[in-house]
Each structure stands twice: as structure tokens, then as C-alpha cells.
PDB file of C-alpha atoms in Angstrom:
ATOM      1  CA  UNK A   1     -11.698 -74.275-157.389  1.00 75.00           C
ATOM      2  CA  UNK A   2      -7.788 -73.191-157.139  1.00 77.00           C
ATOM      3  CA  UNK A   3      -4.928 -74.604-155.051  1.00 80.00           C
ATOM      4  CA  UNK A   4      -3.728 -71.483-152.997  1.00 73.00           C
ATOM      5  CA  UNK A   5      -0.122 -70.970-151.966  1.00 68.00           C
ATOM      6  CA  UNK A   6      -0.484 -72.582-148.482  1.00 70.00           C
ATOM      7  CA  UNK A   7      -1.457 -76.196-149.808  1.00 69.00           C
ATOM      8  CA  UNK A   8      -5.230 -75.660-149.460  1.00 83.00           C
ATOM      9  CA  UNK A   9      -7.683 -75.130-151.989  1.00 86.00           C
ATOM     10  CA  UNK A  10     -10.158 -72.137-152.417  1.00 86.00           C
ATOM     11  CA  UNK A  11     -13.749 -72.758-153.739  1.00 83.00           C
ATOM     12  CA  UNK A  12     -15.148 -69.441-155.303  1.00 85.00           C
ATOM     13  CA  UNK A  13     -18.657 -69.216-156.396  1.00 85.00           C
ATOM     14  CA  UNK A  14     -19.870 -65.734-157.805  1.00 85.00           C
ATOM     15  CA  UNK A  15     -23.592 -67.284-157.318  1.00 84.00           C
ATOM     16  CA  UNK A  16     -25.348 -70.248-156.353  1.00 82.00           C
ATOM     17  CA  UNK A  17     -29.022 -70.549-156.952  1.00 82.00           C
ATOM     18  CA  UNK A  18     -31.674 -72.550-155.210  1.00 77.00           C
ATOM     19  CA  UNK A  19     -35.041 -72.419-157.124  1.00 75.00           C
ATOM     20  CA  UNK A  20     -35.667 -68.836-157.407  1.00 77.00           C
ATOM     21  CA  UNK A  21     -33.172 -67.430-154.781  1.00 75.00           C
ATOM     22  CA  UNK A  22     -29.866 -66.798-155.055  1.00 80.00           C
ATOM     23  CA  UNK A  23     -26.544 -66.631-153.125  1.00 81.00           C
ATOM     24  CA  UNK A  24     -23.701 -64.578-154.058  1.00 83.00           C
ATOM     25  CA  UNK A  25     -20.039 -64.315-153.427  1.00 81.00           C
ATOM     26  CA  UNK A  26     -18.938 -67.583-151.841  1.00 83.00           C
ATOM     27  CA  UNK A  27     -15.257 -68.384-151.041  1.00 84.00           C
ATOM     28  CA  UNK A  28     -14.597 -71.503-149.129  1.00 84.00           C
ATOM     29  CA  UNK A  29     -10.908 -72.554-148.111  1.00 85.00           C
ATOM     30  CA  UNK A  30     -10.680 -76.383-148.260  1.00 89.00           C
ATOM     31  CA  UNK A  31      -8.369 -78.616-146.825  1.00 88.00           C
ATOM     32  CA  UNK A  32      -8.759 -82.091-148.980  1.00 87.00           C
ATOM     33  CA  UNK A  33      -7.479 -85.287-147.417  1.00 86.00           C
ATOM     34  CA  UNK A  34      -7.992 -88.970-148.609  1.00 85.00           C
ATOM     35  CA  UNK A  35     -11.530 -89.385-147.102  1.00 90.00           C
ATOM     36  CA  UNK A  36     -12.068 -85.963-146.017  1.00 91.00           C
ATOM     37  CA  UNK A  37     -12.601 -82.367-146.714  1.00 90.00           C
ATOM     38  CA  UNK A  38     -12.303 -79.898-144.022  1.00 91.00           C
ATOM     39  CA  UNK A  39     -13.319 -75.981-144.447  1.00 88.00           C
ATOM     40  CA  UNK A  40     -13.074 -72.873-141.957  1.00 84.00           C
ATOM     41  CA  UNK A  41     -14.392 -69.476-142.294  1.00 77.00           C
ATOM     42  CA  UNK A  42     -16.336 -69.400-145.141  1.00 78.00           C
ATOM     43  CA  UNK A  43     -16.537 -66.121-146.422  1.00 72.00           C
ATOM     44  CA  UNK A  44     -19.950 -65.228-147.049  1.00 76.00           C
ATOM     45  CA  UNK A  45     -22.531 -62.930-145.789  1.00 78.00           C
ATOM     46  CA  UNK A  46     -25.370 -65.676-146.556  1.00 79.00           C
ATOM     47  CA  UNK A  47     -25.153 -66.541-142.436  1.00 81.00           C
ATOM     48  CA  UNK A  48     -24.455 -63.016-141.203  1.00 78.00           C
ATOM     49  CA  UNK A  49     -21.675 -60.742-141.703  1.00 78.00           C
ATOM     50  CA  UNK A  50     -20.001 -61.956-138.503  1.00 78.00           C
ATOM     51  CA  UNK A  51     -20.543 -65.588-138.680  1.00 82.00           C
ATOM     52  CA  UNK A  52     -17.866 -68.437-138.583  1.00 85.00           C
ATOM     53  CA  UNK A  53     -18.653 -71.615-140.306  1.00 88.00           C
ATOM     54  CA  UNK A  54     -16.328 -74.609-139.858  1.00 89.00           C
ATOM     55  CA  UNK A  55     -16.679 -78.248-140.682  1.00 91.00           C
ATOM     56  CA  UNK A  56     -15.716 -81.830-142.052  1.00 93.00           C
ATOM     57  CA  UNK A  57     -17.307 -83.533-144.882  1.00 90.00           C
ATOM     58  CA  UNK A  58     -16.457 -87.299-144.364  1.00 92.00           C
ATOM     59  CA  UNK A  59     -16.832 -89.338-147.414  1.00 88.00           C
ATOM     60  CA  UNK A  60     -15.091 -92.465-146.490  1.00 86.00           C
ATOM     61  CA  UNK A  61     -18.039 -94.625-147.057  1.00 85.00           C
ATOM     62  CA  UNK A  62     -19.806 -93.495-150.143  1.00 80.00           C
ATOM     63  CA  UNK A  63     -23.093 -94.877-149.119  1.00 84.00           C
ATOM     64  CA  UNK A  64     -22.814 -92.950-145.681  1.00 88.00           C
ATOM     65  CA  UNK A  65     -21.413 -89.568-146.168  1.00 93.00           C
ATOM     66  CA  UNK A  66     -21.338 -87.031-143.177  1.00 94.00           C
ATOM     67  CA  UNK A  67     -21.111 -83.482-142.665  1.00 93.00           C
ATOM     68  CA  UNK A  68     -20.387 -81.668-139.437  1.00 95.00           C
ATOM     69  CA  UNK A  69     -20.616 -78.021-138.978  1.00 94.00           C
ATOM     70  CA  UNK A  70     -19.901 -75.575-136.347  1.00 93.00           C
ATOM     71  CA  UNK A  71     -21.541 -72.415-136.345  1.00 92.00           C
ATOM     72  CA  UNK A  72     -20.457 -68.926-134.542  1.00 91.00           C
ATOM     73  CA  UNK A  73     -22.510 -65.892-134.803  1.00 90.00           C
ATOM     74  CA  UNK A  74     -24.943 -67.217-137.676  1.00 88.00           C
ATOM     75  CA  UNK A  75     -28.054 -66.090-138.676  1.00 87.00           C
ATOM     76  CA  UNK A  76     -30.944 -68.243-139.992  1.00 82.00           C
ATOM     77  CA  UNK A  77     -32.790 -65.469-141.646  1.00 78.00           C
ATOM     78  CA  UNK A  78     -31.639 -66.124-145.080  1.00 76.00           C
ATOM     79  CA  UNK A  79     -31.951 -69.966-144.708  1.00 77.00           C
ATOM     80  CA  UNK A  80     -35.522 -69.706-143.689  1.00 73.00           C
ATOM     81  CA  UNK A  81     -36.121 -67.207-146.864  1.00 70.00           C
ATOM     82  CA  UNK A  82     -34.709 -70.015-148.939  1.00 67.00           C
ATOM     83  CA  UNK A  83     -37.631 -72.376-148.119  1.00 66.00           C
ATOM     84  CA  UNK A  84     -40.332 -69.440-148.006  1.00 64.00           C
ATOM     85  CA  UNK A  85     -42.148 -68.105-150.994  1.00 58.00           C
ATOM     86  CA  UNK A  86     -42.786 -64.856-149.342  1.00 58.00           C
ATOM     87  CA  UNK A  87     -40.158 -62.997-147.011  1.00 61.00           C
ATOM     88  CA  UNK A  88     -42.751 -62.120-144.470  1.00 66.00           C
ATOM     89  CA  UNK A  89     -40.805 -64.461-141.740  1.00 72.00           C
ATOM     90  CA  UNK A  90     -38.333 -62.894-139.999  1.00 77.00           C
ATOM     91  CA  UNK A  91     -35.734 -64.536-137.139  1.00 83.00           C
ATOM     92  CA  UNK A  92     -33.293 -62.170-135.965  1.00 87.00           C
ATOM     93  CA  UNK A  93     -30.654 -63.138-133.621  1.00 92.00           C
ATOM     94  CA  UNK A  94     -27.307 -64.803-134.133  1.00 92.00           C
ATOM     95  CA  UNK A  95     -26.752 -68.273-132.876  1.00 94.00           C
ATOM     96  CA  UNK A  96     -23.886 -70.589-132.282  1.00 95.00           C
ATOM     97  CA  UNK A  97     -23.695 -74.323-132.201  1.00 96.00           C
ATOM     98  CA  UNK A  98     -23.501 -77.545-134.065  1.00 97.00           C
ATOM     99  CA  UNK A  99     -25.046 -79.625-137.001  1.00 95.00           C
ATOM    100  CA  UNK A 100     -24.183 -82.953-138.181  1.00 96.00           C
ATOM    101  CA  UNK A 101     -25.953 -84.661-141.207  1.00 95.00           C
ATOM    102  CA  UNK A 102     -25.390 -87.855-142.976  1.00 94.00           C
ATOM    103  CA  UNK A 103     -26.821 -88.935-146.033  1.00 93.00           C
ATOM    104  CA  UNK A 104     -27.093 -92.946-146.731  1.00 91.00           C
ATOM    105  CA  UNK A 105     -27.624 -93.325-150.514  1.00 85.00           C
ATOM    106  CA  UNK A 106     -28.576 -89.943-150.805  1.00 83.00           C
ATOM    107  CA  UNK A 107     -31.253 -89.567-148.353  1.00 90.00           C
ATOM    108  CA  UNK A 108     -31.050 -88.274-145.021  1.00 92.00           C
ATOM    109  CA  UNK A 109     -30.060 -91.163-142.485  1.00 93.00           C
ATOM    110  CA  UNK A 110     -29.036 -88.493-139.541  1.00 94.00           C
ATOM    111  CA  UNK A 111     -29.448 -84.923-138.747  1.00 95.00           C
ATOM    112  CA  UNK A 112     -28.848 -83.292-135.157  1.00 97.00           C
ATOM    113  CA  UNK A 113     -28.575 -79.810-134.893  1.00 96.00           C
ATOM    114  CA  UNK A 114     -28.263 -77.683-131.599  1.00 97.00           C
ATOM    115  CA  UNK A 115     -28.094 -73.726-132.065  1.00 96.00           C
ATOM    116  CA  UNK A 116     -28.557 -71.235-129.330  1.00 96.00           C
ATOM    117  CA  UNK A 117     -28.754 -67.860-128.628  1.00 95.00           C
ATOM    118  CA  UNK A 118     -28.135 -65.643-125.431  1.00 87.00           C
ATOM    119  CA  UNK A 119     -27.770 -62.318-126.644  1.00 92.00           C
ATOM    120  CA  UNK A 120     -31.472 -61.879-127.802  1.00 93.00           C
ATOM    121  CA  UNK A 121     -33.326 -61.184-130.772  1.00 92.00           C
ATOM    122  CA  UNK A 122     -36.764 -61.383-132.408  1.00 90.00           C
ATOM    123  CA  UNK A 123     -39.086 -63.554-134.478  1.00 85.00           C
ATOM    124  CA  UNK A 124     -41.854 -61.759-136.793  1.00 80.00           C
ATOM    125  CA  UNK A 125     -44.294 -63.088-138.371  1.00 76.00           C
ATOM    126  CA  UNK A 126     -45.796 -60.145-140.868  1.00 67.00           C
ATOM    127  CA  UNK A 127     -47.570 -62.696-143.263  1.00 58.00           C
ATOM    128  CA  UNK A 128     -49.406 -65.950-142.466  1.00 59.00           C
ATOM    129  CA  UNK A 129     -48.327 -66.820-146.046  1.00 55.00           C
ATOM    130  CA  UNK A 130     -44.689 -66.544-145.090  1.00 51.00           C
ATOM    131  CA  UNK A 131     -44.810 -70.016-143.408  1.00 61.00           C
ATOM    132  CA  UNK A 132     -47.344 -71.354-145.814  1.00 63.00           C
ATOM    133  CA  UNK A 133     -44.425 -74.105-146.539  1.00 66.00           C
ATOM    134  CA  UNK A 134     -45.495 -75.394-142.864  1.00 70.00           C
ATOM    135  CA  UNK A 135     -49.212 -75.923-143.726  1.00 72.00           C
ATOM    136  CA  UNK A 136     -48.518 -79.396-145.396  1.00 73.00           C
ATOM    137  CA  UNK A 137     -46.768 -80.685-141.943  1.00 74.00           C
ATOM    138  CA  UNK A 138     -49.275 -79.433-139.434  1.00 79.00           C
ATOM    139  CA  UNK A 139     -53.250 -79.341-138.668  1.00 83.00           C
ATOM    140  CA  UNK A 140     -54.794 -76.141-138.915  1.00 83.00           C
ATOM    141  CA  UNK A 141     -54.994 -75.616-134.859  1.00 87.00           C
ATOM    142  CA  UNK A 142     -50.960 -76.063-134.669  1.00 82.00           C
ATOM    143  CA  UNK A 143     -50.724 -73.828-137.389  1.00 79.00           C
ATOM    144  CA  UNK A 144     -52.769 -70.942-136.268  1.00 80.00           C
ATOM    145  CA  UNK A 145     -51.250 -71.219-132.819  1.00 80.00           C
ATOM    146  CA  UNK A 146     -47.629 -71.097-134.430  1.00 77.00           C
ATOM    147  CA  UNK A 147     -48.171 -67.712-136.304  1.00 78.00           C
ATOM    148  CA  UNK A 148     -50.221 -66.012-133.442  1.00 80.00           C
ATOM    149  CA  UNK A 149     -47.433 -66.683-130.908  1.00 79.00           C
ATOM    150  CA  UNK A 150     -44.590 -65.773-133.210  1.00 80.00           C
ATOM    151  CA  UNK A 151     -46.349 -62.352-134.395  1.00 80.00           C
ATOM    152  CA  UNK A 152     -43.607 -59.571-132.883  1.00 83.00           C
ATOM    153  CA  UNK A 153     -41.834 -61.619-130.494  1.00 88.00           C
ATOM    154  CA  UNK A 154     -39.177 -60.412-129.067  1.00 91.00           C
ATOM    155  CA  UNK A 155     -36.694 -62.784-127.147  1.00 94.00           C
ATOM    156  CA  UNK A 156     -33.907 -63.165-124.782  1.00 95.00           C
ATOM    157  CA  UNK A 157     -32.775 -66.476-125.449  1.00 95.00           C
ATOM    158  CA  UNK A 158     -33.217 -68.701-127.851  1.00 94.00           C
ATOM    159  CA  UNK A 159     -32.723 -72.416-128.967  1.00 96.00           C
ATOM    160  CA  UNK A 160     -33.393 -74.497-132.116  1.00 94.00           C
ATOM    161  CA  UNK A 161     -32.956 -78.016-132.087  1.00 96.00           C
ATOM    162  CA  UNK A 162     -33.274 -80.208-135.473  1.00 95.00           C
ATOM    163  CA  UNK A 163     -33.255 -83.962-135.197  1.00 96.00           C
ATOM    164  CA  UNK A 164     -34.711 -87.167-137.333  1.00 93.00           C
ATOM    165  CA  UNK A 165     -37.308 -88.846-135.833  1.00 88.00           C
ATOM    166  CA  UNK A 166     -38.340 -92.076-137.704  1.00 88.00           C
ATOM    167  CA  UNK A 167     -38.824 -90.691-141.281  1.00 88.00           C
ATOM    168  CA  UNK A 168     -39.243 -87.365-139.828  1.00 89.00           C
ATOM    169  CA  UNK A 169     -37.390 -84.488-139.227  1.00 89.00           C
ATOM    170  CA  UNK A 170     -38.340 -82.430-136.000  1.00 90.00           C
ATOM    171  CA  UNK A 171     -37.600 -78.858-135.909  1.00 86.00           C
ATOM    172  CA  UNK A 172     -38.181 -77.629-132.164  1.00 90.00           C
ATOM    173  CA  UNK A 173     -38.008 -74.011-131.196  1.00 87.00           C
ATOM    174  CA  UNK A 174     -37.815 -73.040-127.886  1.00 92.00           C
ATOM    175  CA  UNK A 175     -37.626 -69.021-126.889  1.00 93.00           C
ATOM    176  CA  UNK A 176     -38.041 -67.118-123.817  1.00 93.00           C
ATOM    177  CA  UNK A 177     -38.610 -63.470-122.955  1.00 93.00           C
ATOM    178  CA  UNK A 178     -38.727 -61.558-119.875  1.00 92.00           C
ATOM    179  CA  UNK A 179     -41.582 -59.700-121.120  1.00 90.00           C
ATOM    180  CA  UNK A 180     -43.314 -61.878-123.348  1.00 86.00           C
ATOM    181  CA  UNK A 181     -43.228 -65.517-122.074  1.00 89.00           C
ATOM    182  CA  UNK A 182     -41.771 -68.628-123.450  1.00 90.00           C
ATOM    183  CA  UNK A 183     -42.716 -69.874-126.727  1.00 87.00           C
TER     184      UNK A 183
END
């Protein structure tokens, strides 16, 4: 973490590891205030080469820390691959949207995300095992339907929503294709 000439700080990380995955070369310009840290235009290709990422981390109340992020032209392909053991699942397309994540005493107390794509893309499940981490959350019929519906699926518009409902985190995928229908 270094202070730059303009009074901002820059957090440079050559490598960030998550289990057996690695994110390289991350540079985050930070504005640090009494109870917030703001960032704008993170320099990393993790969410895509043209992604714009900005946000505010509010730590005024240490028991309720909230992060609000705005994404522009962000790809979720690498995020999905962080949680998947195999890379047989691809989500191609750039999304815009917002995410709010709050932690209360280290546990997720609130998560709201809404991301949309109007330029199209593709969802491709090459191997069923690539979504194996979802099997513990879905019954067999739901899991099989998910895999079958997203093999080689090209979409024109897509929307991803994430929310916390009770103790569960719900992920809603809504894709529309002129040729292949809605999923």
C-alpha cells in the first residue's frame, strides 16, 4: 500500500490466492476516510479487460461492515471458475450492475446484486462435474435440468440476481434467446 501524489493510496498485489486458484496483478486506487474506503477503476483483468469496478466499503460500525460495488462491462467467467474445481462451465458476456454485501460479526447479513447484459453472450456446460459444487444445494431433478438447459446456450439478454433470503443465498439466472428460448 503506497500513497500516491494525488493523496490517494494504491494497493498493489502481485498475486492473490483462493484455494488452488490465483489472481495476478491487481492494482486498486483507494481514497481512505474516517469510516469509508472508496475505490475506482481497479486495474485487473480478473473481471475482463474492459471492466469498470468502483465502490465504497463502509466500516463505520465494525459489527456491520458494508461494501457497495458498481460494475460496468464485467465478465463473471473467472469468478465462477474460482468456485468450480473444473473449468467446464463458461459464462460469456459482459454485465453491468450493482452489488451490496454487508457482514455482521463476520457473517453475511445482507447481499443484493443485480447484473444485466443486453449485448448477448453464451452459457456452456461442457462437463457436468463443472457444476458439481451445486449438487449439495439442489435435488437431482433440478440439477439435471440446470445442466441440460445450459449446454451450448447462446443468449441475447441476461440478468443475474443474488439476494439473501433467511439463511439462504438465492441466485436467480434469467436468460433470453431469440433462437433457443428463455432459461
